Short mmCIF file of C-alpha atoms in Angstrom, two decimals:
data_model
loop_
_atom_site.label_atom_id
_atom_site.label_comp_id
_atom_site.label_asym_id
_atom_site.label_seq_id
_atom_site.Cartn_x
_atom_site.Cartn_y
_atom_site.Cartn_z
CA MET A 26 162.50 62.72 78.73
CA LYS A 27 159.33 64.36 79.19
CA ASN A 28 157.73 65.21 75.81
CA ILE A 29 156.89 69.04 75.85
CA ILE A 30 156.00 71.61 73.53
CA ILE A 31 158.01 74.75 73.77
CA SER A 32 157.84 78.22 72.13
CA SER A 33 159.96 78.44 68.74
CA LYS A 34 161.18 81.68 70.79
CA ARG A 35 163.40 79.85 73.21
CA ASN A 36 165.31 82.67 74.65
CA LEU A 37 166.05 81.08 77.99
CA SER A 38 169.87 80.90 77.48
CA PHE A 39 170.06 84.77 76.61
CA LEU A 40 171.67 85.52 79.85
CA SER A 41 173.93 82.33 79.74
CA PRO A 42 177.44 83.79 80.15
CA LYS A 43 178.23 80.69 77.51
CA SER A 44 176.23 82.78 75.13
CA TRP A 45 177.87 85.77 75.43
CA ARG A 46 181.25 84.07 75.29
CA GLY A 47 180.50 82.57 71.98
CA ILE A 48 178.92 85.83 70.61
CA TYR A 49 182.30 87.74 72.01
CA GLU A 50 184.46 85.06 70.26
CA ALA A 51 182.61 84.98 66.88
CA LEU A 52 182.80 89.19 66.74
CA LYS A 53 186.16 88.95 67.85
CA GLU A 54 187.08 86.99 64.64
CA GLN A 55 184.94 88.73 62.36
CA ILE A 56 185.68 92.30 63.41
CA PRO A 57 188.84 92.20 65.83
CA GLU A 58 189.75 95.84 65.68
CA PRO A 59 186.65 97.12 67.04
CA ILE A 60 186.00 94.29 69.68
CA SER A 61 189.53 95.08 70.76
CA VAL A 62 188.81 98.79 71.44
CA VAL A 63 185.41 98.37 73.16
CA ASP A 64 187.08 95.53 75.17
CA THR A 65 189.87 97.98 76.76
CA TRP A 66 187.61 100.66 77.21
CA LEU A 67 184.97 98.26 79.22
CA VAL A 68 187.83 96.86 81.50
CA GLN A 69 189.82 100.02 82.16
CA TYR A 70 187.23 102.50 82.29
CA VAL A 71 184.04 100.89 83.26
CA LEU A 72 184.48 97.75 84.87
CA ALA A 73 187.65 98.52 86.97
CA PRO A 74 186.13 102.15 88.68
CA PHE A 75 182.48 100.20 89.04
CA ILE A 76 184.05 97.27 90.81
CA ILE A 77 185.88 99.70 93.39
CA LEU A 78 182.61 101.56 93.89
CA THR A 79 180.75 98.22 94.08
CA LEU A 80 183.44 97.18 97.03
CA THR A 81 183.56 100.50 98.73
CA PHE A 82 179.88 101.02 99.05
CA SER A 83 179.83 96.99 100.72
CA PHE A 84 182.31 98.48 103.27
CA ARG A 85 180.29 101.48 104.04
CA ASN A 86 176.83 99.35 104.17
CA GLN A 87 177.92 96.01 105.72
CA GLY A 88 181.49 96.64 107.26
CA ILE A 89 184.79 94.59 107.58
CA SER A 90 185.26 93.64 111.22
CA SER A 91 188.82 92.75 110.86
CA LEU A 92 189.47 96.17 109.42
CA ASP A 93 187.77 98.12 112.28
CA GLN A 94 189.81 95.73 114.97
CA SER A 95 192.97 96.25 113.39
CA LEU A 96 192.45 100.16 112.26
CA SER A 97 191.11 103.43 114.03
CA SER A 98 187.61 103.93 112.78
CA GLN A 99 189.02 107.25 111.84
CA SER A 100 191.71 105.00 109.43
CA VAL A 101 189.04 103.16 108.36
CA LEU A 102 186.51 105.71 107.23
CA GLY A 103 189.53 107.27 105.51
CA LEU A 104 190.79 104.40 103.14
CA LYS A 105 186.63 104.17 102.21
CA SER A 106 186.57 107.60 101.38
CA THR A 107 190.08 107.57 99.10
CA MET A 108 188.60 104.44 97.32
CA GLU A 109 185.25 106.22 96.45
CA ARG A 110 186.91 109.28 95.14
CA ALA A 111 189.32 107.56 92.87
CA ALA A 112 186.51 105.30 91.81
CA VAL A 113 184.25 108.68 90.90
CA SER A 114 187.50 110.39 89.51
CA THR A 115 188.12 107.74 87.39
CA LEU A 116 184.50 107.66 85.41
CA LEU A 117 184.36 111.37 85.56
CA SER A 118 187.87 112.36 84.28
CA PRO A 119 188.82 113.74 80.98
CA MET A 120 190.64 110.86 79.78
CA THR A 121 187.56 108.65 80.45
CA ILE A 122 185.29 111.07 78.84
CA SER A 123 187.77 111.53 75.71
CA LYS A 124 188.21 107.39 75.87
CA THR A 125 184.24 107.17 75.17
CA ILE A 126 184.00 109.56 72.56
CA GLU A 127 187.14 107.72 70.77
CA THR A 128 185.28 104.46 71.42
CA LEU A 129 181.85 105.19 70.08
CA PRO A 130 182.38 104.52 66.52
CA TYR A 131 183.91 100.85 67.24
CA ALA A 132 180.78 100.43 69.70
CA LYS A 133 178.51 101.44 67.11
CA VAL A 134 179.99 98.76 65.05
CA VAL A 135 179.81 96.27 67.53
CA MET A 136 175.91 97.26 68.34
CA GLN A 137 175.26 96.80 64.43
CA ARG A 138 177.01 93.50 64.43
CA LEU A 139 174.79 92.24 67.38
CA ARG A 140 171.63 94.05 66.15
CA ASN A 141 172.12 91.62 62.90
CA PHE A 142 171.25 88.63 65.10
CA SER A 143 167.79 90.08 65.54
CA ARG A 144 167.08 91.88 62.23
CA PHE A 145 168.21 88.41 60.01
CA ARG A 146 166.45 85.94 62.10
CA VAL A 147 163.75 83.93 60.06
CA GLU A 148 161.04 82.29 61.68
CA ALA A 149 159.36 78.87 60.51
CA GLU A 150 156.09 78.77 57.92
CA ALA A 151 153.41 78.34 60.06
CA GLU A 152 152.55 74.61 58.44
CA GLU A 153 155.87 73.93 60.08
CA LEU A 154 154.67 74.59 63.53
CA ILE A 155 151.28 72.86 63.10
CA LEU A 156 153.23 69.77 62.19
CA ILE A 157 155.44 69.76 65.04
CA LYS A 158 152.50 70.18 67.41
CA GLN A 159 150.74 67.19 65.73
CA GLY A 160 153.79 65.05 65.69
CA VAL A 161 154.29 65.94 69.38
CA GLU A 162 150.65 64.67 70.13
CA ASN A 163 151.14 61.53 67.91
CA GLY A 164 154.59 61.02 69.88
CA ASP A 165 156.90 61.12 66.82
CA ILE A 166 158.42 64.39 67.60
CA PHE A 167 160.31 64.90 71.00
CA ARG A 168 161.08 68.56 71.68
CA THR A 169 163.48 69.68 74.56
CA LEU A 170 165.07 72.99 75.09
CA ASN A 171 168.12 71.75 73.17
CA PHE A 172 166.85 69.99 70.07
CA ASP A 173 163.73 68.55 68.40
CA ALA A 174 164.14 64.50 67.92
CA TYR A 175 161.99 63.72 64.62
CA PHE A 176 161.21 59.63 64.95
CA PRO A 177 159.96 57.26 62.25
CA PRO A 178 156.37 56.04 62.64
CA PHE A 179 156.41 53.27 65.30
CA ASP A 180 153.99 50.40 65.72
CA GLY A 181 155.24 49.37 68.95
CA ARG A 182 157.50 46.16 67.44
CA LEU A 183 160.72 45.72 68.64
CA VAL A 184 163.54 46.07 65.89
CA GLU A 185 164.25 42.50 64.84
CA GLY A 186 168.04 41.70 65.73
CA LYS A 187 170.24 38.42 65.59
CA GLU A 188 171.79 36.05 67.78
CA VAL A 189 175.76 36.78 68.37
CA ASP A 190 177.61 34.77 70.88
CA GLY A 191 174.02 33.44 72.51
CA GLN A 192 173.06 37.02 73.23
CA ARG A 193 170.41 38.42 70.77
CA LYS A 194 171.71 41.95 69.49
CA VAL A 195 169.65 44.41 67.62
CA GLN A 196 170.72 46.10 64.74
CA PRO A 197 171.86 49.64 65.07
CA ARG A 198 169.13 52.26 63.93
CA LYS A 199 170.72 55.17 62.31
CA ALA A 200 170.43 59.01 63.17
CA MET A 201 171.26 62.16 61.66
CA ILE A 202 172.05 65.34 63.76
CA LEU A 203 171.08 68.49 61.70
CA ILE A 204 172.77 72.16 62.19
CA PRO A 205 170.20 74.78 61.16
CA GLY A 206 171.64 77.67 58.90
CA LEU A 207 172.34 81.05 60.30
CA CYS A 208 169.30 82.89 62.02
CA VAL A 209 166.95 80.08 61.30
CA ASP A 210 164.14 78.73 63.19
CA HIS A 211 165.06 75.49 63.95
CA SER A 212 161.18 74.24 63.68
CA ALA A 213 161.82 75.44 59.83
CA TYR A 214 163.10 72.03 59.40
CA ALA A 215 160.26 70.09 60.67
CA SER A 216 158.65 68.84 57.20
CA ILE A 217 162.15 67.80 55.85
CA SER A 218 163.05 66.22 59.03
CA SER A 219 159.70 64.15 59.44
CA ARG A 220 160.21 62.96 55.50
CA ILE A 221 163.74 61.78 55.90
CA ALA A 222 162.73 60.34 59.40
CA SER A 223 159.65 58.54 57.25
CA ASP A 224 161.45 57.66 54.32
CA GLY A 225 164.52 56.29 55.66
CA ASP A 226 163.31 54.65 58.95
CA ILE A 227 166.10 56.85 60.94
CA ILE A 228 166.17 59.45 63.63
CA VAL A 229 166.41 63.02 62.47
CA VAL A 230 167.98 65.40 65.61
CA VAL A 231 167.70 69.21 64.83
CA LEU A 232 169.69 71.24 67.17
CA SER A 233 168.19 74.31 68.54
CA LEU A 234 170.98 77.12 68.50
CA GLU A 235 168.91 79.90 70.55
CA PRO A 236 169.31 82.37 71.40
CA PHE A 237 172.01 83.34 68.45
CA ARG A 238 170.88 81.06 66.01
CA LEU A 239 174.83 80.83 65.05
CA SER A 240 177.12 77.62 64.95
CA ALA A 241 180.36 79.07 65.60
CA GLU A 242 182.85 78.10 67.55
CA TYR A 243 182.30 78.34 71.31
CA LEU A 244 178.57 78.67 70.92
CA LEU A 245 178.41 75.02 69.51
CA GLU A 246 180.94 72.67 70.56
CA VAL A 247 181.00 69.09 70.55
CA ARG A 248 179.79 68.42 74.22
CA GLU A 249 176.41 69.96 73.00
CA LEU A 250 176.32 67.39 70.35
CA LYS A 251 176.98 64.60 72.77
CA ARG A 252 174.48 65.63 75.39
CA ALA A 253 171.96 65.35 72.16
CA ILE A 254 173.17 61.98 71.42
CA ARG A 255 173.08 60.45 74.98
CA SER A 256 169.23 62.25 75.43
CA VAL A 257 168.22 60.69 72.23
CA THR A 258 169.59 57.26 73.10
CA ARG A 259 167.72 57.28 76.47
CA ILE A 260 164.29 58.26 74.57
CA CYS A 261 165.31 55.51 72.47
CA ARG A 262 165.42 52.84 75.05
CA ARG A 263 162.18 53.93 76.31
CA ARG A 264 160.42 53.85 73.02
CA TYR A 265 161.73 50.84 71.72
CA GLY A 266 162.21 48.48 74.29
CA VAL A 267 165.09 47.50 76.30
CA GLU A 268 165.92 44.65 73.55
CA ASN A 269 166.61 47.33 71.17
CA ASP A 270 168.96 48.99 73.92
CA GLY A 271 168.98 52.39 72.08
CA ARG A 272 172.09 51.60 69.66
CA ILE A 273 172.24 54.29 67.14
CA ASP A 274 174.69 54.92 64.50
CA TRP A 275 175.17 58.70 64.12
CA ILE A 276 175.63 60.81 60.92
CA LEU A 277 176.14 64.84 61.04
CA ALA A 278 174.69 67.32 58.67
CA GLY A 279 174.05 70.95 58.20
CA HIS A 280 172.40 73.59 55.93
CA SER A 281 174.10 76.66 55.05
CA TYR A 282 176.42 78.38 57.76
CA GLY A 283 175.31 75.04 59.61
CA GLY A 284 177.29 72.89 57.15
CA TYR A 285 180.26 74.61 57.63
CA GLY A 286 179.80 73.73 61.86
CA ALA A 287 179.17 70.55 60.41
CA MET A 288 182.79 70.28 58.95
CA ARG A 289 184.13 71.59 61.75
CA LEU A 290 182.96 69.35 64.13
CA VAL A 291 182.92 66.23 62.46
CA LYS A 292 186.62 65.70 62.97
CA ALA A 293 186.29 65.81 66.87
CA LEU A 294 182.82 63.60 66.58
CA THR A 295 185.22 60.93 64.91
CA ASP A 296 187.03 60.35 68.07
CA PHE A 297 183.71 59.93 69.98
CA ARG A 298 183.03 56.18 70.34
CA ARG A 299 180.76 54.49 72.90
CA ASP A 300 180.61 50.51 73.62
CA GLU A 301 179.21 47.93 71.13
CA ASP A 302 175.76 47.87 72.77
CA ASP A 303 175.68 51.86 72.37
CA GLY A 304 176.82 52.11 68.48
CA GLY A 305 178.73 55.03 67.60
CA PHE A 306 179.72 57.92 64.92
CA SER A 307 179.48 56.58 61.43
CA GLN A 308 182.21 59.54 60.08
CA LYS A 309 179.79 60.61 57.77
CA VAL A 310 178.93 64.14 57.12
CA VAL A 311 176.31 65.78 54.85
CA LEU A 312 176.34 69.80 53.60
CA TRP A 313 173.16 71.15 52.27
CA ALA A 314 173.61 74.50 50.33
CA ALA A 315 176.77 75.30 51.89
CA GLY A 316 180.56 75.26 50.26
CA ASN A 317 181.05 78.38 48.67
CA PHE A 318 182.52 80.47 51.65
CA LYS A 319 186.27 79.09 51.57
CA GLU A 320 186.62 81.32 54.87
CA PHE A 321 184.52 78.98 56.95
CA LEU A 322 185.58 75.55 55.11
CA THR A 323 187.45 73.12 57.07
CA ASP A 324 190.03 71.19 55.94
CA LEU A 325 188.90 67.73 55.67
CA SER A 326 191.26 66.32 52.49
CA GLN A 327 193.94 64.25 54.52
CA GLN A 328 190.65 62.58 56.63
CA SER A 329 190.14 59.57 54.54
CA ASN A 330 188.04 57.79 57.26
CA ILE A 331 185.53 60.37 56.74
CA GLU A 332 182.96 60.36 54.05
CA ALA A 333 181.49 63.79 52.65
CA MET A 334 178.50 64.59 50.75
CA VAL A 335 177.53 68.38 49.35
CA ILE A 336 173.89 68.87 48.34
CA LEU A 337 173.55 72.09 46.14
CA GLY A 338 170.65 74.16 44.65
CA SER A 339 171.11 75.05 41.00
CA ASN A 340 168.86 78.17 41.75
CA ASP A 341 170.50 79.12 44.66
CA ASN A 342 171.69 82.57 45.11
CA ILE A 343 173.39 82.57 48.41
CA CYS A 344 175.30 79.13 48.09
CA ASN A 345 175.86 80.02 44.27
CA PHE A 346 179.42 79.07 42.95
CA THR A 347 180.35 82.01 40.58
CA SER A 348 183.78 80.58 39.33
CA LYS A 349 185.53 77.31 38.84
CA GLU A 350 188.05 78.47 41.52
CA GLU A 351 185.29 78.54 44.26
CA LEU A 352 184.19 74.93 43.44
CA SER A 353 187.69 73.65 43.14
CA CYS A 354 188.18 75.25 46.79
CA LEU A 355 185.57 73.30 48.13
CA ILE A 356 186.70 69.93 46.12
CA SER A 357 190.25 70.58 47.63
CA LYS A 358 188.91 71.05 51.48
CA LEU A 359 186.48 67.44 50.89
CA PRO A 360 187.88 64.21 51.82
CA PRO A 361 189.11 61.80 49.23
CA SER A 362 185.59 60.20 48.96
CA GLY A 363 183.84 63.32 48.86
CA ALA A 364 181.00 63.43 46.74
CA ILE A 365 178.87 67.22 45.25
CA GLU A 366 175.48 66.63 43.84
CA VAL A 367 173.21 68.99 42.62
CA ILE A 368 168.93 69.44 42.88
CA ASP A 369 167.86 71.01 39.63
CA GLY A 370 165.54 73.97 40.35
CA ALA A 371 166.54 73.99 44.31
CA THR A 372 166.64 76.98 46.27
CA HIS A 373 168.10 78.18 49.29
CA ASN A 374 165.49 78.20 51.92
CA ASN A 375 163.30 75.33 50.47
CA PHE A 376 165.89 73.19 52.10
CA ALA A 377 163.84 73.97 55.05
CA HIS A 378 160.63 75.98 54.98
CA TYR A 379 160.94 79.71 56.00
CA PRO A 380 159.95 82.85 54.14
CA GLY A 381 162.84 84.18 51.69
CA ASN A 382 163.81 87.13 49.67
CA ALA A 383 163.52 85.35 46.13
CA ALA A 384 166.56 87.76 44.87
CA ILE A 385 168.67 86.25 47.78
CA ASN A 386 167.74 82.80 48.21
CA GLY A 387 166.78 82.42 44.38
CA VAL A 388 163.27 81.73 42.15
CA PRO A 389 162.77 77.75 42.34
CA SER A 390 161.52 76.01 39.20
CA ILE A 391 160.19 73.31 41.44
CA THR A 392 158.13 73.20 43.99
CA ARG A 393 159.21 72.79 47.96
CA GLU A 394 157.72 69.20 48.23
CA LYS A 395 159.52 68.29 45.01
CA GLN A 396 162.96 69.68 46.40
CA HIS A 397 162.25 68.07 49.89
CA ALA A 398 161.64 64.61 47.98
CA LEU A 399 164.76 64.63 46.27
CA LEU A 400 167.00 66.03 49.11
CA SER A 401 165.71 63.00 51.27
CA GLU A 402 166.34 60.66 48.87
CA THR A 403 169.89 61.88 47.86
CA THR A 404 170.89 62.20 51.83
CA LEU A 405 169.13 58.75 52.64
CA GLU A 406 171.18 57.33 49.40
CA PHE A 407 174.51 58.71 50.75
CA ILE A 408 173.76 57.86 54.60
CA ASN A 409 172.84 54.09 53.63
CA ARG A 410 175.44 53.26 51.08
#
């Protein structure tokens, strides 16, 4: 895979039908009534007449030989004219105009939600982009349209292995897939990802959620994770040599809303197994600054094969447990081996590195560098245990 630098504003998939299907499904869950009303209006009073008009214009411009052969020219012209009049009458009818006026308030709600995806977007600080540029030049960061992969420093030597059944087997490397928070530029995780990669000698893969930066169902599914896993495996085989054989044990993590996405996807990924030489999924999930919105939680309480770690910030105003009931709800959704750690003085946006309103994200009592050091240490302790 070619190591390329791509702009942080990656909107190439903005016109993708999959992206709009995903956002439609997400909005349908959040605002079902407005979506239902607008959906009905579009199908019955806009799309249907538009399709009829398009077909009739196509008939007029190109003609249909089968019709011309089976009907008289007068009959064909009459059919075309009737279809056109019906479509125009539908578009301009009092009922359509009335339905359009009735739909406007609902359409306004839908458009407001769509604008929020643009209004609430936050970009990475300039230092993160500089770090990425340097990492790409050094060969320690690989950028693709779908993810950024952060590798530990490599001196060119193959990882030491051991003999099994007369063949040299290499100890599997570990890798963590990180799902960014809601509307957060994935480049904002460059410094923490580089730190974890360097401190733990593991690979960190930060997913790109462009263009909507939302890890909701239909927008982020297991197949995107599998695609990233297979791509990074191929990169490892080239980077570390044939003897390493690209074996990786994978861990899933997420920050903020991305943490809820990680909870949702971890159950499906536990079924993802590859052959022995390729490693597999380690059945561990890490949540950074997530867990207080019970409507987004996935119930993992019966998943005894999954290990979960929730890492919170004491000064976080977004992921802030205001009552014992909220904390009890999170605990009840975690697997039996689930654990919660709190970093004293940590805030929401300092789990990454992007600008944030202190009233929303919290006021830190430790530096971002200190928070990243503690976050890296806590995350790696969980991964390596």
